[in-house]
Amino acid sequence: MLVLQGGPETGPPLPHSESAVTEPFPTKLYGRRKGPKLSAHKEDLRRTLLPRLALRIEHGADPRACFEAADDVWLEIGFGAGEHLLALARANPNVGLIGAEPYEAGVAKLLSHMADDPPPNLRVHEGDARDIITALPDGSLGRVFILFPDPWPKTRHHKRRFVQTAMLDDLARVMKPGAELRFASDDAPYTEWTLERAMAHSAFAWTASGRTDWNVRPPGWPPTRYEAKSLHGPPVYLRFTRT
Ligand SMILES: C[S@@+](CC[C@H](N)C(=O)[O-])C[C@H]1O[C@@H](n2cnc3c(N)ncnc32)[C@H](O)[C@@H]1O
């Protein structure tokens, strides 16, 4: 669905890491694209509604051009069933919301939640969020959300985690100064992993000033399905500023 026009096949070179923590950059997408067979209604929405909402962006183009009138653009990575993405789109009509999710059943669930009234300021990429990040120009996003990402608990799978130093480098490039990166997880080791990497990164500053900054979901931050499950422990909410 992503239309990358005029860009190099592999995207622009990664910027030199601004962090003390260096790791290899994973390129493979881990996790599911396909799930159980979709209902006829959801299949129909995928055929009819998804093409209308699909993100179409030229490589390097300002993502505001994807929307009729957007002062700012926010990206949600791995939106699951899309409750958070949809709530933000409805609450912020002046912001363009882009959601990336490779799991077909999650995308179908989002479509079914908004079928009667899809917000004009929402675009969907049914695929890897890294496709979008690679295509975006520098300083083009005002907020990025990584909410309850797959924790990949086994040590040999840590390289599959979405948050990696190289990914923070990429996010730092596409986020404008003062932009916010929001991360939440119910998996304490993944939260520590993220804090360690973000705090070692010169482009990000953790905004917490007290305990309620991270153990209470801030106002204006809609809940998600995985947050409601919180299978691994109490959820933690982290906010980082792009310095
Ligand atoms: C544990 S679920 C959480 C879903 C949702 N954020 C929530 O809180 O309910 C993690 C999601 O991230 C998605 N995901 C994994 N890798 C991704 C990638 N590279 N780009 C976009 N989404 C990804 C998965 O398909 C999955 O739906």
mmCIF file of C-alpha atoms and ligand atoms in Angstrom:
data_model
loop_
_atom_site.group_PDB
_atom_site.id
_atom_site.type_symbol
_atom_site.label_atom_id
_atom_site.label_comp_id
_atom_site.label_asym_id
_atom_site.label_seq_id
_atom_site.Cartn_x
_atom_site.Cartn_y
_atom_site.Cartn_z
ATOM 1 C CA MET A 1 0.000 0.000 0.000
ATOM 2 C CA LEU A 2 2.848 2.345 0.755
ATOM 3 C CA VAL A 3 3.722 4.173 -2.419
ATOM 4 C CA LEU A 4 7.357 5.168 -2.361
ATOM 5 C CA GLN A 5 8.021 7.200 -5.451
ATOM 6 C CA GLY A 6 11.446 8.240 -6.532
ATOM 7 C CA GLY A 7 13.264 6.845 -3.492
ATOM 8 C CA PRO A 8 16.178 4.437 -3.329
ATOM 9 C CA GLU A 9 15.146 0.802 -2.908
ATOM 10 C CA THR A 10 16.742 0.443 0.483
ATOM 11 C CA GLY A 11 15.927 3.909 1.825
ATOM 12 C CA PRO A 12 18.387 6.568 2.865
ATOM 13 C CA PRO A 13 21.530 5.563 4.771
ATOM 14 C CA LEU A 14 21.099 5.331 8.508
ATOM 15 C CA PRO A 15 22.436 8.362 10.339
ATOM 16 C CA HIS A 16 25.492 7.922 12.494
ATOM 17 C CA SER A 17 24.335 6.701 15.917
ATOM 18 C CA GLU A 18 24.034 9.428 18.534
ATOM 19 C CA SER A 19 23.998 6.848 21.308
ATOM 20 C CA ALA A 20 26.489 5.057 23.495
ATOM 21 C CA VAL A 21 24.549 1.786 23.064
ATOM 22 C CA THR A 22 25.201 0.227 19.673
ATOM 23 C CA GLU A 23 23.408 -2.804 18.253
ATOM 24 C CA PRO A 24 22.917 -4.417 14.857
ATOM 25 C CA PHE A 25 19.858 -3.145 12.999
ATOM 26 C CA PRO A 26 17.171 -5.825 12.524
ATOM 27 C CA THR A 27 15.435 -5.683 9.160
ATOM 28 C CA LYS A 28 13.157 -8.720 9.245
ATOM 29 C CA LEU A 29 9.569 -8.340 10.432
ATOM 30 C CA TYR A 30 8.891 -10.695 13.337
ATOM 31 C CA GLY A 31 5.350 -11.558 14.336
ATOM 32 C CA ARG A 32 2.171 -12.385 12.509
ATOM 33 C CA ARG A 33 0.624 -10.915 9.385
ATOM 34 C CA LYS A 34 -2.103 -13.541 8.983
ATOM 35 C CA GLY A 35 -4.470 -14.859 11.644
ATOM 36 C CA PRO A 36 -7.758 -16.736 11.623
ATOM 37 C CA LYS A 37 -10.021 -16.346 8.599
ATOM 38 C CA LEU A 38 -11.790 -12.986 8.642
ATOM 39 C CA SER A 39 -15.569 -12.654 8.607
ATOM 40 C CA ALA A 40 -17.216 -11.757 5.307
ATOM 41 C CA HIS A 41 -17.926 -8.266 6.713
ATOM 42 C CA LYS A 42 -14.271 -7.649 7.583
ATOM 43 C CA GLU A 43 -13.106 -9.026 4.231
ATOM 44 C CA ASP A 44 -15.514 -6.603 2.609
ATOM 45 C CA LEU A 45 -14.125 -3.674 4.629
ATOM 46 C CA ARG A 46 -10.607 -4.648 3.623
ATOM 47 C CA ARG A 47 -11.689 -4.543 0.001
ATOM 48 C CA THR A 48 -13.712 -1.326 0.163
ATOM 49 C CA LEU A 49 -12.557 0.862 3.084
ATOM 50 C CA LEU A 50 -8.861 0.004 3.407
ATOM 51 C CA PRO A 51 -7.919 1.312 -0.063
ATOM 52 C CA ARG A 52 -9.572 4.638 0.831
ATOM 53 C CA LEU A 53 -7.590 4.968 4.043
ATOM 54 C CA ALA A 54 -4.313 3.463 2.888
ATOM 55 C CA LEU A 55 -1.274 5.656 3.354
ATOM 56 C CA ARG A 56 0.130 6.864 0.066
ATOM 57 C CA ILE A 57 3.298 8.800 0.493
ATOM 58 C CA GLU A 58 6.113 9.616 -1.855
ATOM 59 C CA HIS A 59 9.589 8.919 -0.566
ATOM 60 C CA GLY A 60 10.814 12.026 1.239
ATOM 61 C CA ALA A 61 7.523 13.938 0.907
ATOM 62 C CA ASP A 62 6.030 15.931 3.782
ATOM 63 C CA PRO A 63 3.440 13.558 5.340
ATOM 64 C CA ARG A 64 1.053 16.491 5.910
ATOM 65 C CA ALA A 65 0.351 16.208 2.182
ATOM 66 C CA CYS A 66 -1.448 12.906 2.918
ATOM 67 C CA PHE A 67 -4.209 14.805 4.708
ATOM 68 C CA GLU A 68 -6.628 17.513 3.700
ATOM 69 C CA ALA A 69 -5.617 19.839 6.517
ATOM 70 C CA ALA A 70 -3.115 18.722 9.144
ATOM 71 C CA ASP A 71 -0.958 21.034 11.267
ATOM 72 C CA ASP A 72 1.057 18.095 12.541
ATOM 73 C CA VAL A 73 1.475 14.354 11.903
ATOM 74 C CA TRP A 74 1.671 11.595 14.520
ATOM 75 C CA LEU A 75 2.668 7.951 13.977
ATOM 76 C CA GLU A 76 1.469 4.928 15.951
ATOM 77 C CA ILE A 77 3.645 1.845 15.558
ATOM 78 C CA GLY A 78 1.845 -1.494 16.024
ATOM 79 C CA PHE A 79 -1.654 -0.174 16.741
ATOM 80 C CA GLY A 80 -3.138 -3.657 17.315
ATOM 81 C CA ALA A 81 -6.919 -3.225 17.011
ATOM 82 C CA GLY A 82 -6.535 0.553 16.742
ATOM 83 C CA GLU A 83 -8.518 1.838 19.771
ATOM 84 C CA HIS A 84 -5.805 4.331 20.722
ATOM 85 C CA LEU A 85 -5.238 5.460 17.124
ATOM 86 C CA LEU A 86 -8.937 6.005 16.451
ATOM 87 C CA ALA A 87 -9.530 7.839 19.743
ATOM 88 C CA LEU A 88 -6.603 10.184 19.014
ATOM 89 C CA ALA A 89 -7.806 10.831 15.468
ATOM 90 C CA ARG A 90 -11.266 11.776 16.716
ATOM 91 C CA ALA A 91 -9.902 13.930 19.558
ATOM 92 C CA ASN A 92 -7.375 15.777 17.352
ATOM 93 C CA PRO A 93 -9.016 16.715 14.040
ATOM 94 C CA ASN A 94 -6.190 19.114 13.162
ATOM 95 C CA VAL A 95 -3.553 16.330 13.389
ATOM 96 C CA GLY A 96 -2.902 13.673 10.749
ATOM 97 C CA LEU A 97 -2.689 10.235 12.339
ATOM 98 C CA ILE A 98 -0.730 7.445 10.623
ATOM 99 C CA GLY A 99 -1.027 3.927 12.000
ATOM 100 C CA ALA A 100 1.174 0.996 11.036
ATOM 101 C CA GLU A 101 0.159 -2.582 11.803
ATOM 102 C CA PRO A 102 1.138 -5.702 9.858
ATOM 103 C CA TYR A 103 -1.458 -7.999 11.483
ATOM 104 C CA GLU A 104 -4.352 -8.233 9.052
ATOM 105 C CA ALA A 105 -6.929 -9.085 11.742
ATOM 106 C CA GLY A 106 -5.912 -6.013 13.788
ATOM 107 C CA VAL A 107 -6.321 -3.735 10.776
ATOM 108 C CA ALA A 108 -9.696 -5.358 10.035
ATOM 109 C CA LYS A 109 -10.815 -4.709 13.619
ATOM 110 C CA LEU A 110 -9.908 -1.031 13.312
ATOM 111 C CA LEU A 111 -11.844 -0.831 10.040
ATOM 112 C CA SER A 112 -14.907 -2.395 11.658
ATOM 113 C CA HIS A 113 -14.746 0.112 14.567
ATOM 114 C CA MET A 114 -14.912 3.095 12.251
ATOM 115 C CA ALA A 115 -16.739 1.726 9.215
ATOM 116 C CA ASP A 116 -19.720 4.062 9.650
ATOM 117 C CA ASP A 117 -17.682 7.188 10.186
ATOM 118 C CA PRO A 118 -13.975 6.967 9.270
ATOM 119 C CA PRO A 119 -12.160 10.107 10.436
ATOM 120 C CA PRO A 120 -10.652 12.070 7.521
ATOM 121 C CA ASN A 121 -7.386 12.532 9.436
ATOM 122 C CA LEU A 122 -6.446 8.836 9.729
ATOM 123 C CA ARG A 123 -4.274 6.805 7.359
ATOM 124 C CA VAL A 124 -3.344 3.149 7.692
ATOM 125 C CA HIS A 125 -0.271 1.249 6.578
ATOM 126 C CA GLU A 126 -0.941 -2.487 6.742
ATOM 127 C CA GLY A 127 2.679 -3.415 7.119
ATOM 128 C CA ASP A 128 5.956 -2.707 8.863
ATOM 129 C CA ALA A 129 6.255 0.724 10.496
ATOM 130 C CA ARG A 130 9.877 0.814 9.398
ATOM 131 C CA ASP A 131 8.702 1.246 5.765
ATOM 132 C CA ILE A 132 7.148 4.552 6.779
ATOM 133 C CA ILE A 133 10.008 5.725 8.957
ATOM 134 C CA THR A 134 12.464 5.110 6.128
ATOM 135 C CA ALA A 135 10.278 7.081 3.707
ATOM 136 C CA LEU A 136 9.676 10.128 5.926
ATOM 137 C CA PRO A 137 11.766 13.287 5.627
ATOM 138 C CA ASP A 138 13.712 14.695 8.560
ATOM 139 C CA GLY A 139 11.740 16.376 11.337
ATOM 140 C CA SER A 140 8.312 15.500 9.981
ATOM 141 C CA LEU A 141 6.592 13.904 13.004
ATOM 142 C CA GLY A 142 5.283 15.599 16.145
ATOM 143 C CA ARG A 143 4.567 12.413 18.100
ATOM 144 C CA VAL A 144 5.394 8.727 17.900
ATOM 145 C CA PHE A 145 3.620 6.008 19.889
ATOM 146 C CA ILE A 146 5.005 2.546 20.663
ATOM 147 C CA LEU A 147 2.423 1.001 22.959
ATOM 148 C CA PHE A 148 2.773 -2.456 24.470
ATOM 149 C CA PRO A 149 5.155 -3.724 21.786
ATOM 150 C CA ASP A 150 5.862 -7.456 21.644
ATOM 151 C CA PRO A 151 8.309 -8.031 24.529
ATOM 152 C CA TRP A 152 10.316 -10.918 23.022
ATOM 153 C CA PRO A 153 11.446 -12.068 26.504
ATOM 154 C CA LYS A 154 14.071 -14.665 25.516
ATOM 155 C CA THR A 155 17.570 -13.227 25.389
ATOM 156 C CA ARG A 156 18.195 -14.649 21.926
ATOM 157 C CA HIS A 157 15.077 -12.794 20.714
ATOM 158 C CA HIS A 158 15.938 -9.383 22.161
ATOM 159 C CA LYS A 159 17.190 -8.308 18.746
ATOM 160 C CA ARG A 160 13.568 -8.630 17.554
ATOM 161 C CA ARG A 161 12.354 -5.885 19.898
ATOM 162 C CA PHE A 162 11.164 -2.823 18.035
ATOM 163 C CA VAL A 163 13.102 -0.480 20.297
ATOM 164 C CA GLN A 164 16.764 -0.700 19.332
ATOM 165 C CA THR A 165 19.393 2.008 19.357
ATOM 166 C CA ALA A 166 19.381 2.070 15.549
ATOM 167 C CA MET A 167 15.601 2.533 15.607
ATOM 168 C CA LEU A 168 16.001 5.430 18.047
ATOM 169 C CA ASP A 169 18.462 6.945 15.561
ATOM 170 C CA ASP A 170 15.821 6.652 12.839
ATOM 171 C CA LEU A 171 13.086 8.058 15.049
ATOM 172 C CA ALA A 172 15.337 10.940 16.071
ATOM 173 C CA ARG A 173 15.773 11.764 12.396
ATOM 174 C CA VAL A 174 12.062 11.839 11.543
ATOM 175 C CA MET A 175 10.908 13.547 14.757
ATOM 176 C CA LYS A 176 11.022 17.331 14.963
ATOM 177 C CA PRO A 177 12.768 19.034 17.900
ATOM 178 C CA GLY A 178 10.367 19.076 20.852
ATOM 179 C CA ALA A 179 8.389 16.097 19.455
ATOM 180 C CA GLU A 180 7.313 13.391 21.883
ATOM 181 C CA LEU A 181 7.992 9.667 21.861
ATOM 182 C CA ARG A 182 5.458 7.750 23.967
ATOM 183 C CA PHE A 183 6.207 4.203 25.024
ATOM 184 C CA ALA A 184 4.165 1.919 27.269
ATOM 185 C CA SER A 185 4.688 -1.646 28.394
ATOM 186 C CA ASP A 186 3.561 -4.113 31.022
ATOM 187 C CA ASP A 187 6.855 -5.966 30.662
ATOM 188 C CA ALA A 188 9.377 -4.599 33.168
ATOM 189 C CA PRO A 189 12.482 -5.938 31.362
ATOM 190 C CA TYR A 190 11.379 -4.293 28.097
ATOM 191 C CA THR A 191 10.685 -1.021 29.920
ATOM 192 C CA GLU A 192 14.190 -1.117 31.434
ATOM 193 C CA TRP A 193 15.638 -1.965 28.024
ATOM 194 C CA THR A 194 13.899 1.054 26.500
ATOM 195 C CA LEU A 195 14.874 3.418 29.293
ATOM 196 C CA GLU A 196 18.489 2.315 29.073
ATOM 197 C CA ARG A 197 18.645 2.959 25.342
ATOM 198 C CA ALA A 198 16.637 6.177 25.266
ATOM 199 C CA MET A 199 18.553 7.698 28.177
ATOM 200 C CA ALA A 200 21.870 6.814 26.552
ATOM 201 C CA HIS A 201 20.699 8.568 23.385
ATOM 202 C CA SER A 202 21.612 12.219 23.034
ATOM 203 C CA ALA A 203 18.465 12.987 20.986
ATOM 204 C CA PHE A 204 15.991 11.888 23.680
ATOM 205 C CA ALA A 205 15.241 13.118 27.199
ATOM 206 C CA TRP A 206 12.898 11.343 29.625
ATOM 207 C CA THR A 207 10.355 13.862 30.865
ATOM 208 C CA ALA A 208 9.412 12.161 34.149
ATOM 209 C CA SER A 209 9.624 14.270 37.265
ATOM 210 C CA GLY A 210 7.788 11.995 39.708
ATOM 211 C CA ARG A 211 6.375 8.527 40.219
ATOM 212 C CA THR A 212 2.904 9.269 38.801
ATOM 213 C CA ASP A 213 4.586 10.297 35.552
ATOM 214 C CA TRP A 214 5.245 6.687 34.738
ATOM 215 C CA ASN A 215 2.818 4.516 36.696
ATOM 216 C CA VAL A 216 -0.398 6.415 35.856
ATOM 217 C CA ARG A 217 -1.634 6.781 32.279
ATOM 218 C CA PRO A 218 -1.532 10.525 31.559
ATOM 219 C CA PRO A 219 -4.743 12.385 30.634
ATOM 220 C CA GLY A 220 -5.405 12.478 26.909
ATOM 221 C CA TRP A 221 -3.622 9.128 26.437
ATOM 222 C CA PRO A 222 -6.359 6.640 25.403
ATOM 223 C CA PRO A 223 -6.092 3.030 26.687
ATOM 224 C CA THR A 224 -5.260 0.041 24.486
ATOM 225 C CA ARG A 225 -6.396 -3.568 24.379
ATOM 226 C CA TYR A 226 -3.042 -4.949 25.515
ATOM 227 C CA GLU A 227 -2.938 -2.458 28.340
ATOM 228 C CA ALA A 228 -6.296 -3.826 29.547
ATOM 229 C CA LYS A 229 -4.839 -7.342 29.493
ATOM 230 C CA SER A 230 -1.529 -6.329 31.139
ATOM 231 C CA LEU A 231 -0.454 -9.944 31.208
ATOM 232 C CA HIS A 232 3.108 -9.362 32.389
ATOM 233 C CA GLY A 233 2.673 -6.785 35.176
ATOM 234 C CA PRO A 234 1.504 -3.236 35.878
ATOM 235 C CA PRO A 235 1.747 -0.938 32.868
ATOM 236 C CA VAL A 236 4.429 1.746 32.746
ATOM 237 C CA TYR A 237 4.114 4.897 30.627
ATOM 238 C CA LEU A 238 7.248 6.659 29.376
ATOM 239 C CA ARG A 239 7.424 9.991 27.582
ATOM 240 C CA PHE A 240 10.602 11.202 25.898
ATOM 241 C CA THR A 241 11.194 14.557 24.257
ATOM 242 C CA ARG A 242 13.138 14.752 21.006
ATOM 243 C CA THR A 243 15.740 17.295 22.116
HETATM 244 C C1 LIG B 1 1.472 -6.730 21.760
HETATM 245 S S1 LIG B 1 0.700 -5.980 20.386
HETATM 246 C C2 LIG B 1 0.121 -4.429 21.047
HETATM 247 C C3 LIG B 1 -0.942 -3.813 20.207
HETATM 248 C C4 LIG B 1 -1.463 -2.446 20.690
HETATM 249 N N1 LIG B 1 -0.426 -1.432 20.634
HETATM 250 C C5 LIG B 1 -2.050 -2.519 22.070
HETATM 251 O O1 LIG B 1 -1.448 -1.944 23.005
HETATM 252 O O2 LIG B 1 -3.118 -3.152 22.234
HETATM 253 C C6 LIG B 1 2.115 -5.428 19.413
HETATM 254 C C7 LIG B 1 1.733 -5.109 17.987
HETATM 255 O O3 LIG B 1 2.862 -4.592 17.294
HETATM 256 C C8 LIG B 1 2.773 -5.049 15.937
HETATM 257 N N2 LIG B 1 4.109 -4.937 15.324
HETATM 258 C C9 LIG B 1 5.178 -5.745 15.509
HETATM 259 N N3 LIG B 1 6.214 -5.359 14.744
HETATM 260 C C10 LIG B 1 5.791 -4.264 14.056
HETATM 261 C C11 LIG B 1 6.387 -3.421 13.087
HETATM 262 N N4 LIG B 1 7.664 -3.616 12.669
HETATM 263 N N5 LIG B 1 5.664 -2.397 12.583
HETATM 264 C C12 LIG B 1 4.385 -2.192 12.995
HETATM 265 N N6 LIG B 1 3.761 -2.980 13.905
HETATM 266 C C13 LIG B 1 4.454 -3.992 14.423
HETATM 267 C C14 LIG B 1 2.234 -6.458 16.062
HETATM 268 O O4 LIG B 1 1.645 -6.922 14.865
HETATM 269 C C15 LIG B 1 1.234 -6.324 17.207
HETATM 270 O O5 LIG B 1 -0.069 -6.055 16.735
#
